[in-house]
Coordinates of N, CA and C in Angstrom, one line a residue:
Chain A
S1 N -115.1 -44.8 -137.1 CA -113.8 -44.7 -136.5 C -112.8 -44.1 -137.5
Q2 N -111.8 -43.6 -136.9 CA -110.7 -42.9 -137.7 C -109.7 -43.9 -138.2
T3 N -109.3 -43.8 -139.4 CA -108.3 -44.7 -139.9 C -107.3 -43.8 -140.7
I4 N -106.1 -44.3 -140.8 CA -105.0 -43.6 -141.5 C -104.4 -44.6 -142.5
H5 N -104.2 -44.1 -143.7 CA -103.7 -45.0 -144.8 C -102.4 -44.3 -145.3
Q6 N -101.5 -45.2 -145.6 CA -100.2 -44.7 -146.1 C -99.7 -45.7 -147.1
W7 N -99.2 -45.1 -148.2 CA -98.7 -46.0 -149.3 C -97.7 -45.3 -150.1
P8 N -96.8 -46.1 -150.8 CA -96.8 -47.5 -150.8 C -96.1 -48.1 -149.5
A9 N -96.2 -49.4 -149.3 CA -95.6 -50.0 -148.2 C -94.0 -50.1 -148.3
T10 N -93.6 -50.4 -149.5 CA -92.1 -50.4 -149.8 C -91.9 -49.7 -151.1
L11 N -90.7 -49.2 -151.2 CA -90.3 -48.5 -152.4 C -88.8 -48.5 -152.6
V12 N -88.3 -48.9 -153.7 CA -86.9 -48.8 -154.1 C -86.7 -47.9 -155.2
Q13 N -85.9 -46.8 -155.0 CA -85.8 -45.8 -156.0 C -84.3 -45.5 -156.2
P14 N -83.9 -45.2 -157.4 CA -82.5 -44.8 -157.7 C -82.2 -43.4 -157.2
V15 N -80.9 -43.2 -156.9 CA -80.5 -41.8 -156.5 C -80.8 -40.8 -157.6
G16 N -81.3 -39.7 -157.3 CA -81.7 -38.6 -158.2 C -83.1 -38.7 -158.8
S17 N -83.8 -39.8 -158.4 CA -85.2 -39.9 -158.9 C -86.1 -39.1 -157.9
P18 N -87.3 -38.8 -158.4 CA -88.3 -38.1 -157.5 C -89.0 -39.0 -156.6
L19 N -89.6 -38.4 -155.6 CA -90.4 -39.2 -154.6 C -91.7 -38.6 -154.3
S20 N -92.7 -39.4 -154.1 CA -94.0 -39.0 -153.6 C -94.6 -40.0 -152.7
L21 N -94.8 -39.7 -151.5 CA -95.4 -40.6 -150.5 C -96.7 -40.0 -150.1
E22 N -97.8 -40.8 -150.0 CA -99.1 -40.2 -149.7 C -99.7 -40.8 -148.4
C23 N -100.4 -39.9 -147.7 CA -101.0 -40.3 -146.5 C -102.4 -39.7 -146.4
T24 N -103.4 -40.5 -146.1 CA -104.8 -39.9 -146.0 C -105.4 -40.4 -144.7
V25 N -106.3 -39.6 -144.1 CA -106.9 -39.9 -142.9 C -108.4 -39.9 -143.2
E26 N -109.1 -40.9 -142.6 CA -110.6 -40.9 -142.7 C -111.3 -40.9 -141.4
G27 N -112.5 -40.4 -141.3 CA -113.3 -40.4 -140.1 C -113.0 -39.2 -139.2
T28 N -112.3 -38.2 -139.6 CA -112.1 -37.0 -138.8 C -111.9 -35.8 -139.7
S29 N -112.0 -34.7 -139.1 CA -111.8 -33.5 -139.9 C -110.8 -32.6 -139.2
N30 N -110.1 -31.8 -140.0 CA -109.1 -30.8 -139.5 C -108.1 -31.5 -138.6
P31 N -107.5 -32.6 -139.0 CA -106.5 -33.3 -138.1 C -105.2 -32.5 -138.3
N32 N -104.4 -32.7 -137.2 CA -102.9 -32.3 -137.4 C -102.3 -33.5 -138.0
L33 N -101.4 -33.3 -139.0 CA -100.8 -34.4 -139.7 C -99.2 -34.2 -139.6
Y34 N -98.6 -35.4 -139.6 CA -97.1 -35.4 -139.3 C -96.5 -36.4 -140.3
W35 N -95.2 -36.1 -140.6 CA -94.3 -37.1 -141.3 C -93.1 -37.3 -140.4
Y36 N -92.8 -38.5 -140.1 CA -91.6 -38.9 -139.3 C -90.8 -39.8 -140.1
R37 N -89.5 -39.8 -139.8 CA -88.6 -40.7 -140.5 C -87.8 -41.5 -139.4
Q38 N -87.6 -42.8 -139.6 CA -86.9 -43.6 -138.7 C -85.8 -44.3 -139.5
A39 N -84.5 -43.8 -139.3 CA -83.4 -44.4 -139.9 C -83.0 -45.7 -139.2
A40 N -82.3 -46.6 -139.9 CA -82.0 -47.9 -139.3 C -81.3 -47.8 -137.9
G41 N -81.9 -48.5 -136.9 CA -81.3 -48.5 -135.6 C -81.4 -47.1 -134.9
R42 N -82.2 -46.2 -135.4 CA -82.2 -44.9 -134.7 C -83.7 -44.6 -134.3
G43 N -83.8 -43.5 -133.6 CA -85.1 -43.0 -133.2 C -85.9 -42.3 -134.3
L44 N -87.1 -41.9 -133.9 CA -88.0 -41.2 -134.8 C -87.7 -39.7 -134.9
Q45 N -87.6 -39.3 -136.1 CA -87.3 -37.9 -136.3 C -88.5 -37.2 -137.0
L46 N -89.0 -36.2 -136.4 CA -90.1 -35.4 -137.0 C -89.6 -34.6 -138.2
L47 N -90.2 -34.8 -139.3 CA -89.8 -34.1 -140.5 C -90.7 -32.8 -140.8
F48 N -92.0 -33.1 -140.8 CA -92.9 -32.0 -141.1 C -94.2 -32.2 -140.3
Y49 N -94.9 -31.1 -140.0 CA -96.2 -31.3 -139.5 C -97.1 -30.1 -140.1
S50 N -98.4 -30.4 -140.0 CA -99.3 -29.5 -140.6 C -100.6 -29.4 -139.7
V51 N -101.0 -28.2 -139.4 CA -102.2 -27.9 -138.6 C -103.4 -27.5 -139.5
G52 N -103.2 -27.4 -140.8 CA -104.3 -27.1 -141.7 C -103.8 -27.1 -143.1
I53 N -104.8 -27.0 -144.0 CA -104.5 -27.0 -145.4 C -103.5 -25.9 -145.8
G54 N -102.5 -26.3 -146.5 CA -101.5 -25.4 -147.0 C -100.5 -24.9 -145.9
Q55 N -100.7 -25.3 -144.6 CA -99.8 -24.9 -143.5 C -98.8 -26.0 -143.2
I56 N -97.6 -25.8 -143.5 CA -96.5 -26.8 -143.3 C -95.4 -26.2 -142.5
S57 N -95.0 -27.0 -141.5 CA -93.9 -26.6 -140.6 C -92.8 -27.6 -140.8
S58 N -91.6 -27.2 -141.1 CA -90.5 -28.1 -141.3 C -89.6 -28.1 -140.1
E59 N -89.3 -29.3 -139.7 CA -88.4 -29.4 -138.5 C -86.9 -29.6 -138.8
V60 N -86.6 -30.1 -140.0 CA -85.3 -30.4 -140.3 C -85.0 -30.0 -141.8
P61 N -84.1 -29.0 -142.0 CA -83.8 -28.7 -143.4 C -83.2 -29.8 -144.1
Q62 N -83.7 -30.2 -145.3 CA -83.2 -31.3 -146.0 C -83.7 -31.4 -147.4
N63 N -83.6 -32.5 -148.0 CA -83.9 -32.7 -149.4 C -85.4 -33.0 -149.6
L64 N -86.2 -32.9 -148.6 CA -87.6 -33.3 -148.7 C -88.5 -32.1 -148.5
S65 N -89.7 -32.3 -149.0 CA -90.8 -31.2 -148.8 C -92.1 -31.9 -148.6
A66 N -93.0 -31.2 -148.0 CA -94.4 -31.7 -147.7 C -95.4 -30.8 -148.2
S67 N -96.6 -31.3 -148.5 CA -97.7 -30.5 -148.9 C -99.0 -31.1 -148.4
R68 N -100.0 -30.2 -148.2 CA -101.3 -30.7 -147.7 C -102.3 -30.0 -148.6
P69 N -102.6 -30.7 -149.7 CA -103.5 -30.1 -150.7 C -105.0 -30.2 -150.3
Q70 N -105.3 -31.2 -149.4 CA -106.7 -31.3 -148.9 C -106.6 -31.5 -147.4
D71 N -107.7 -31.4 -146.7 CA -107.8 -31.4 -145.3 C -107.2 -32.7 -144.7
R72 N -107.4 -33.8 -145.4 CA -107.0 -35.1 -144.8 C -106.0 -35.8 -145.6
Q73 N -105.2 -35.1 -146.4 CA -104.2 -35.6 -147.3 C -102.9 -34.9 -147.0
F74 N -101.8 -35.7 -146.9 CA -100.5 -35.2 -146.6 C -99.5 -35.9 -147.5
I75 N -98.7 -35.2 -148.2 CA -97.8 -35.7 -149.2 C -96.4 -35.4 -148.8
L76 N -95.5 -36.3 -148.9 CA -94.1 -36.1 -148.7 C -93.4 -36.3 -150.1
S77 N -92.6 -35.3 -150.5 CA -92.0 -35.3 -151.8 C -90.5 -35.0 -151.8
S78 N -89.9 -35.4 -152.9 CA -88.5 -35.0 -153.1 C -88.3 -34.9 -154.6
K79 N -87.5 -33.9 -155.1 CA -87.3 -33.8 -156.5 C -86.2 -34.7 -156.9
K80 N -85.2 -34.9 -156.0 CA -84.0 -35.7 -156.3 C -83.6 -36.4 -155.1
L81 N -83.8 -37.7 -155.0 CA -83.5 -38.5 -153.8 C -82.0 -38.7 -153.7
L82 N -81.5 -38.7 -152.4 CA -80.2 -39.0 -152.0 C -80.1 -40.3 -151.3
L83 N -78.9 -40.9 -151.2 CA -78.8 -42.2 -150.5 C -79.2 -42.0 -149.1
S84 N -79.0 -40.9 -148.5 CA -79.3 -40.6 -147.1 C -80.8 -40.5 -146.8
D85 N -81.6 -40.5 -147.9 CA -83.0 -40.4 -147.7 C -83.6 -41.8 -147.4
S86 N -82.8 -42.8 -147.5 CA -83.3 -44.1 -147.2 C -83.8 -44.2 -145.7
G87 N -84.9 -44.9 -145.5 CA -85.4 -45.0 -144.1 C -86.8 -45.5 -144.1
F88 N -87.4 -45.5 -142.9 CA -88.8 -45.9 -142.7 C -89.6 -44.6 -142.5
Y89 N -90.5 -44.3 -143.3 CA -91.3 -43.1 -143.2 C -92.7 -43.4 -142.6
L90 N -93.0 -42.6 -141.6 CA -94.3 -42.8 -140.9 C -95.1 -41.6 -141.0
C91 N -96.4 -41.7 -141.3 CA -97.3 -40.6 -141.3 C -98.2 -40.8 -140.0
A92 N -98.6 -39.7 -139.4 CA -99.4 -39.8 -138.2 C -100.4 -38.6 -138.2
W93 N -101.5 -38.8 -137.4 CA -102.4 -37.7 -137.2 C -102.8 -37.6 -135.7
S94 N -103.2 -36.4 -135.4 CA -103.7 -36.2 -134.0 C -104.8 -35.1 -134.1
S95 N -105.6 -35.1 -133.1 CA -106.6 -34.0 -133.0 C -105.9 -32.7 -132.6
L96 N -106.5 -31.5 -132.8 CA -105.9 -30.3 -132.4 C -105.6 -30.3 -130.9
G97 N -104.3 -30.0 -130.6 CA -103.9 -30.0 -129.2 C -103.4 -31.4 -128.7
G98 N -103.5 -32.4 -129.5 CA -102.9 -33.7 -129.2 C -103.5 -34.4 -128.0
G99 N -104.7 -33.9 -127.5 CA -105.2 -34.5 -126.3 C -105.7 -35.9 -126.4
H100 N -106.0 -36.4 -127.6 CA -106.4 -37.8 -127.7 C -105.4 -38.7 -128.2
G101 N -104.1 -38.2 -128.2 CA -103.0 -39.1 -128.6 C -102.8 -39.0 -130.1
Y102 N -101.8 -39.7 -130.5 CA -101.4 -39.8 -131.9 C -101.7 -41.2 -132.5
T103 N -102.1 -41.2 -133.8 CA -102.3 -42.5 -134.5 C -101.3 -42.5 -135.7
F104 N -100.6 -43.6 -135.8 CA -99.6 -43.8 -136.9 C -100.1 -44.7 -138.0
G105 N -99.7 -44.4 -139.2 CA -99.9 -45.3 -140.3 C -98.9 -46.5 -140.3
S106 N -99.0 -47.3 -141.2 CA -98.2 -48.6 -141.2 C -96.8 -48.4 -141.8
G107 N -96.5 -47.2 -142.3 CA -95.1 -46.9 -142.8 C -94.8 -47.3 -144.2
T108 N -93.8 -46.6 -144.7 CA -93.2 -46.9 -146.0 C -91.7 -47.1 -145.9
R109 N -91.3 -48.2 -146.3 CA -89.8 -48.5 -146.3 C -89.3 -48.0 -147.6
L110 N -88.4 -47.0 -147.5 CA -87.8 -46.4 -148.7 C -86.3 -46.8 -148.8
T111 N -85.9 -47.4 -149.9 CA -84.5 -47.7 -150.1 C -84.1 -47.0 -151.3
V112 N -83.1 -46.1 -151.2 CA -82.5 -45.4 -152.3 C -81.2 -46.1 -152.7
V113 N -81.1 -46.5 -154.0 CA -80.0 -47.3 -154.4 C -79.2 -46.5 -155.5
Chain B
K1 N -84.5 -27.5 -123.3 CA -84.9 -28.4 -124.4 C -85.7 -29.6 -123.8
Q2 N -86.9 -29.9 -124.5 CA -87.7 -31.0 -124.0 C -87.2 -32.3 -124.6
E3 N -86.8 -33.2 -123.7 CA -86.2 -34.5 -124.1 C -86.9 -35.6 -123.4
V4 N -86.9 -36.8 -124.1 CA -87.5 -38.0 -123.5 C -86.4 -39.1 -123.6
T5 N -86.2 -39.8 -122.6 CA -85.1 -40.8 -122.5 C -85.7 -42.1 -122.1
Q6 N -85.2 -43.2 -122.7 CA -85.6 -44.6 -122.3 C -84.4 -45.4 -122.0
I7 N -84.4 -46.0 -120.8 CA -83.3 -46.8 -120.4 C -83.9 -48.1 -119.8
P8 N -83.4 -49.3 -120.1 CA -82.3 -49.6 -121.0 C -82.7 -49.6 -122.5
A9 N -81.7 -49.6 -123.4 CA -82.0 -49.7 -124.8 C -82.5 -51.1 -125.2
A10 N -82.1 -52.1 -124.4 CA -82.5 -53.4 -124.7 C -82.7 -54.2 -123.4
L11 N -83.6 -55.1 -123.4 CA -84.0 -55.9 -122.2 C -84.4 -57.3 -122.6
S12 N -83.9 -58.3 -122.0 CA -84.3 -59.7 -122.2 C -84.7 -60.3 -120.9
V13 N -85.9 -60.9 -120.9 CA -86.4 -61.5 -119.7 C -87.1 -62.9 -120.1
P14 N -87.1 -63.8 -119.1 CA -87.7 -65.1 -119.4 C -89.2 -65.0 -119.4
E15 N -89.9 -65.8 -120.2 CA -91.3 -65.8 -120.3 C -92.0 -66.0 -118.9
G16 N -93.0 -65.3 -118.7 CA -93.8 -65.4 -117.5 C -93.4 -64.3 -116.4
E17 N -92.3 -63.7 -116.6 CA -91.9 -62.7 -115.6 C -92.7 -61.4 -115.8
N18 N -92.8 -60.7 -114.7 CA -93.3 -59.3 -114.8 C -92.1 -58.4 -115.1
L19 N -92.4 -57.3 -115.8 CA -91.3 -56.4 -116.1 C -91.7 -54.9 -116.2
V20 N -90.8 -54.0 -116.0 CA -91.0 -52.6 -116.1 C -90.1 -51.9 -117.1
L21 N -90.7 -51.1 -117.9 CA -89.9 -50.3 -118.8 C -90.0 -48.9 -118.4
N22 N -88.9 -48.2 -118.5 CA -88.8 -46.8 -117.9 C -88.7 -45.7 -119.0
C23 N -89.3 -44.6 -118.7 CA -89.3 -43.5 -119.6 C -89.2 -42.2 -118.7
S24 N -88.2 -41.3 -119.1 CA -88.1 -40.1 -118.3 C -88.2 -38.9 -119.2
F25 N -88.7 -37.8 -118.7 CA -88.8 -36.6 -119.6 C -88.4 -35.3 -118.8
T26 N -87.9 -34.3 -119.5 CA -87.2 -33.2 -118.8 C -88.2 -32.1 -118.4
D27 N -89.4 -32.0 -119.0 CA -90.3 -30.9 -118.7 C -91.5 -31.4 -118.0
S28 N -91.8 -30.9 -116.8 CA -92.9 -31.4 -116.0 C -94.2 -30.8 -116.5
A29 N -94.2 -29.8 -117.4 CA -95.4 -29.3 -118.0 C -95.8 -30.1 -119.2
I30 N -96.0 -31.4 -118.9 CA -96.4 -32.3 -119.9 C -97.9 -32.4 -120.0
Y31 N -98.4 -32.5 -121.3 CA -99.9 -32.6 -121.5 C -100.3 -34.1 -121.4
N32 N -99.6 -34.9 -122.0 CA -99.9 -36.4 -121.9 C -98.7 -37.2 -122.4
L33 N -98.7 -38.5 -122.1 CA -97.7 -39.4 -122.5 C -98.3 -40.6 -123.1
Q34 N -97.7 -41.1 -124.2 CA -98.2 -42.2 -124.9 C -97.2 -43.3 -125.0
W35 N -97.6 -44.5 -124.8 CA -96.7 -45.7 -125.0 C -97.1 -46.4 -126.3
F36 N -96.1 -46.7 -127.1 CA -96.3 -47.4 -128.4 C -95.5 -48.7 -128.4
R37 N -96.0 -49.5 -129.3 CA -95.2 -50.8 -129.6 C -94.9 -50.8 -131.0
Q38 N -93.7 -51.2 -131.4 CA -93.3 -51.3 -132.8 C -92.7 -52.7 -133.0
D39 N -93.3 -53.4 -133.9 CA -92.7 -54.7 -134.3 C -91.8 -54.4 -135.5
P40 N -90.8 -55.3 -135.7 CA -89.8 -55.0 -136.8 C -90.5 -54.8 -138.1
G41 N -90.1 -53.6 -138.8 CA -90.6 -53.3 -140.1 C -92.0 -52.8 -140.1
K42 N -92.6 -52.6 -139.0 CA -94.0 -52.2 -138.9 C -94.1 -50.8 -138.3
G43 N -95.4 -50.3 -138.4 CA -95.7 -49.0 -137.9 C -95.8 -49.0 -136.3
L44 N -96.2 -47.9 -135.8 CA -96.4 -47.8 -134.3 C -97.8 -48.1 -133.9
T45 N -98.0 -49.0 -132.9 CA -99.3 -49.3 -132.4 C -99.4 -48.7 -131.0
S46 N -100.4 -47.8 -130.8 CA -100.6 -47.2 -129.5 C -101.1 -48.2 -128.5
L47 N -100.4 -48.2 -127.3 CA -100.8 -49.1 -126.2 C -101.6 -48.4 -125.2
L48 N -101.1 -47.3 -124.7 CA -101.8 -46.5 -123.6 C -101.5 -45.0 -123.7
L49 N -102.4 -44.2 -123.4 CA -102.3 -42.8 -123.4 C -102.7 -42.3 -122.0
I50 N -101.8 -41.6 -121.3 CA -102.0 -41.1 -120.0 C -102.1 -39.5 -120.1
Q51 N -103.1 -39.0 -119.6 CA -103.3 -37.5 -119.6 C -102.5 -37.0 -118.4
S52 N -102.1 -35.7 -118.4 CA -101.4 -35.2 -117.3 C -102.1 -35.2 -116.0
S53 N -103.4 -35.3 -116.0 CA -104.3 -35.3 -114.8 C -104.4 -36.7 -114.2
Q54 N -103.9 -37.7 -115.0 CA -104.0 -39.1 -114.5 C -102.7 -39.6 -113.9
R55 N -102.9 -40.6 -113.1 CA -101.7 -41.2 -112.5 C -101.3 -42.5 -113.2
E56 N -102.4 -43.2 -113.8 CA -102.1 -44.5 -114.5 C -103.2 -44.8 -115.4
Q57 N -102.9 -45.7 -116.3 CA -103.8 -46.3 -117.2 C -103.6 -47.8 -117.4
T58 N -104.6 -48.6 -117.5 CA -104.5 -50.0 -117.6 C -105.2 -50.5 -118.9
S59 N -104.5 -51.5 -119.5 CA -105.2 -52.2 -120.6 C -104.7 -53.7 -120.6
G60 N -105.5 -54.6 -120.1 CA -105.1 -56.0 -120.1 C -104.0 -56.2 -119.1
R61 N -102.9 -56.8 -119.7 CA -101.7 -57.0 -118.8 C -100.8 -55.8 -118.7
L62 N -101.1 -54.7 -119.3 CA -100.3 -53.5 -119.4 C -100.8 -52.5 -118.4
N63 N -99.9 -51.8 -117.7 CA -100.2 -50.7 -116.8 C -99.2 -49.7 -117.0
A64 N -99.6 -48.4 -117.3 CA -98.7 -47.3 -117.4 C -98.9 -46.3 -116.3
S65 N -97.9 -45.8 -115.8 CA -98.0 -44.8 -114.7 C -97.3 -43.5 -115.2
L66 N -97.7 -42.4 -114.6 CA -97.1 -41.1 -114.9 C -96.9 -40.3 -113.6
D67 N -95.7 -39.8 -113.4 CA -95.3 -39.0 -112.3 C -94.7 -37.7 -112.8
K68 N -95.5 -36.7 -112.9 CA -95.0 -35.4 -113.5 C -93.9 -34.8 -112.7
S69 N -94.0 -34.9 -111.4 CA -93.1 -34.2 -110.5 C -91.7 -34.7 -110.7
S70 N -91.6 -36.1 -110.9 CA -90.3 -36.7 -111.0 C -89.9 -36.8 -112.5
G71 N -90.8 -36.5 -113.4 CA -90.5 -36.6 -114.8 C -90.3 -38.1 -115.2
R72 N -91.2 -38.9 -114.8 CA -91.0 -40.4 -115.1 C -92.4 -41.0 -115.4
S73 N -92.3 -42.0 -116.3 CA -93.4 -42.9 -116.6 C -92.8 -44.3 -116.7
T74 N -93.7 -45.2 -116.3 CA -93.3 -46.6 -116.4 C -94.4 -47.4 -117.1
L75 N -94.0 -48.4 -117.8 CA -94.9 -49.4 -118.5 C -94.6 -50.7 -117.8
Y76 N -95.6 -51.2 -117.1 CA -95.5 -52.5 -116.5 C -96.2 -53.6 -117.3
I77 N -95.5 -54.6 -117.6 CA -96.1 -55.8 -118.3 C -96.1 -57.0 -117.4
A78 N -97.3 -57.5 -117.2 CA -97.5 -58.6 -116.3 C -97.4 -59.9 -117.1
A79 N -96.9 -61.0 -116.5 CA -96.9 -62.3 -117.1 C -96.5 -62.3 -118.5
S80 N -95.2 -61.9 -118.8 CA -94.8 -61.6 -120.2 C -94.9 -62.9 -121.0
Q81 N -95.1 -62.7 -122.3 CA -95.2 -63.7 -123.3 C -94.3 -63.5 -124.5
P82 N -93.9 -64.5 -125.2 CA -93.0 -64.3 -126.4 C -93.6 -63.2 -127.3
G83 N -94.9 -63.2 -127.5 CA -95.5 -62.2 -128.4 C -95.4 -60.8 -127.9
D84 N -94.9 -60.6 -126.7 CA -94.6 -59.2 -126.2 C -93.3 -58.7 -126.7
S85 N -92.5 -59.5 -127.4 CA -91.2 -59.1 -127.9 C -91.5 -58.0 -129.0
A86 N -90.9 -56.9 -128.8 CA -91.0 -55.7 -129.7 C -90.2 -54.6 -129.2
T87 N -90.2 -53.5 -129.9 CA -89.6 -52.3 -129.4 C -90.7 -51.4 -128.8
Y88 N -90.5 -50.9 -127.6 CA -91.5 -50.1 -126.9 C -91.0 -48.6 -126.8
L89 N -91.8 -47.7 -127.3 CA -91.5 -46.3 -127.4 C -92.4 -45.5 -126.5
C90 N -91.9 -44.6 -125.8 CA -92.7 -43.6 -125.1 C -92.6 -42.3 -125.8
A91 N -93.6 -41.5 -125.7 CA -93.6 -40.2 -126.4 C -94.4 -39.2 -125.6
A92 N -93.8 -38.0 -125.4 CA -94.5 -37.0 -124.6 C -95.0 -35.9 -125.4
Y93 N -96.1 -35.4 -125.0 CA -96.7 -34.2 -125.7 C -96.7 -33.0 -124.8
F94 N -95.9 -32.0 -125.2 CA -95.7 -30.8 -124.3 C -96.6 -29.6 -124.8
G95 N -97.5 -29.9 -125.6 CA -98.4 -28.8 -126.0 C -98.0 -27.9 -127.2
N96 N -97.0 -28.3 -127.9 CA -96.4 -27.5 -129.0 C -96.7 -28.2 -130.3
E97 N -97.8 -28.9 -130.4 CA -98.3 -29.6 -131.6 C -97.3 -30.7 -132.1
K98 N -96.3 -31.1 -131.3 CA -95.4 -32.1 -131.7 C -95.2 -33.1 -130.6
L99 N -95.0 -34.3 -131.0 CA -94.7 -35.4 -130.1 C -93.2 -35.7 -130.0
T100 N -92.7 -35.7 -128.8 CA -91.3 -36.0 -128.6 C -91.1 -37.4 -128.1
F101 N -90.3 -38.2 -128.9 CA -90.1 -39.6 -128.7 C -88.8 -39.9 -127.9
G102 N -88.9 -41.0 -127.1 CA -87.7 -41.6 -126.6 C -87.1 -42.5 -127.7
T103 N -85.9 -43.0 -127.5 CA -85.3 -43.9 -128.5 C -85.7 -45.3 -128.4
G104 N -86.5 -45.7 -127.4 CA -87.1 -47.0 -127.4 C -86.3 -48.0 -126.5
T105 N -87.0 -49.0 -126.1 CA -86.4 -50.2 -125.4 C -86.8 -51.4 -126.2
R106 N -85.8 -52.2 -126.7 CA -86.1 -53.4 -127.4 C -86.2 -54.5 -126.4
L107 N -87.4 -55.1 -126.4 CA -87.7 -56.1 -125.4 C -87.8 -57.5 -126.1
T108 N -87.1 -58.4 -125.5 CA -87.1 -59.8 -125.9 C -87.5 -60.7 -124.8
I109 N -88.6 -61.5 -125.1 CA -89.1 -62.4 -124.1 C -88.6 -63.8 -124.5
I110 N -87.9 -64.4 -123.6 CA -87.2 -65.7 -123.9 C -88.1 -66.9 -123.5
P111 N -88.5 -67.7 -124.5 CA -89.5 -68.8 -124.2 C -88.9 -69.8 -123.2

């Protein structure tokens, strides 16, 4: 069966520090991969998605970037965190075309102080 | 623009009652619709996935329906329990490799 792993679960980082969140999927190949952010009391915002290795689409211009170095690995990064980067970050995967639905990871709570 | 809306934003009902959560979407060319549950501080748990060719899906006490022509989906929860308290999110897939989410309904079941 397919599983998705996301870490760390919680993270407290000072303003201006770098960020690296990692997401990996097991049990499938060539998944579509997604990074979402959920700010306190707000809806889910799609940040990046990838349909293949090295292919990244950005939905919102901001302080973050994403990379997909391997088929089942998706990384969210920042060179210098801002206070506004605080939030709950969720990784997700789907099959090509989304026909079998989306599966989400357990999330990372990021607090920038 | 493809949008998904959930009303109300919050709902409280006594334990044991049946309830319906609503989701509406603006584009009838929907591929599928998925209902999720989110507990505080947790990730999203998929509850039901309805393909565009289907009218409804059932899992235990949950039943989800899809009406493409009216742009509506409902999630029916039978015999509600305190453990059903959570935020419920619907999300539509319009075939553009992206899932469009509603803002959710926060459900509280009163013991």
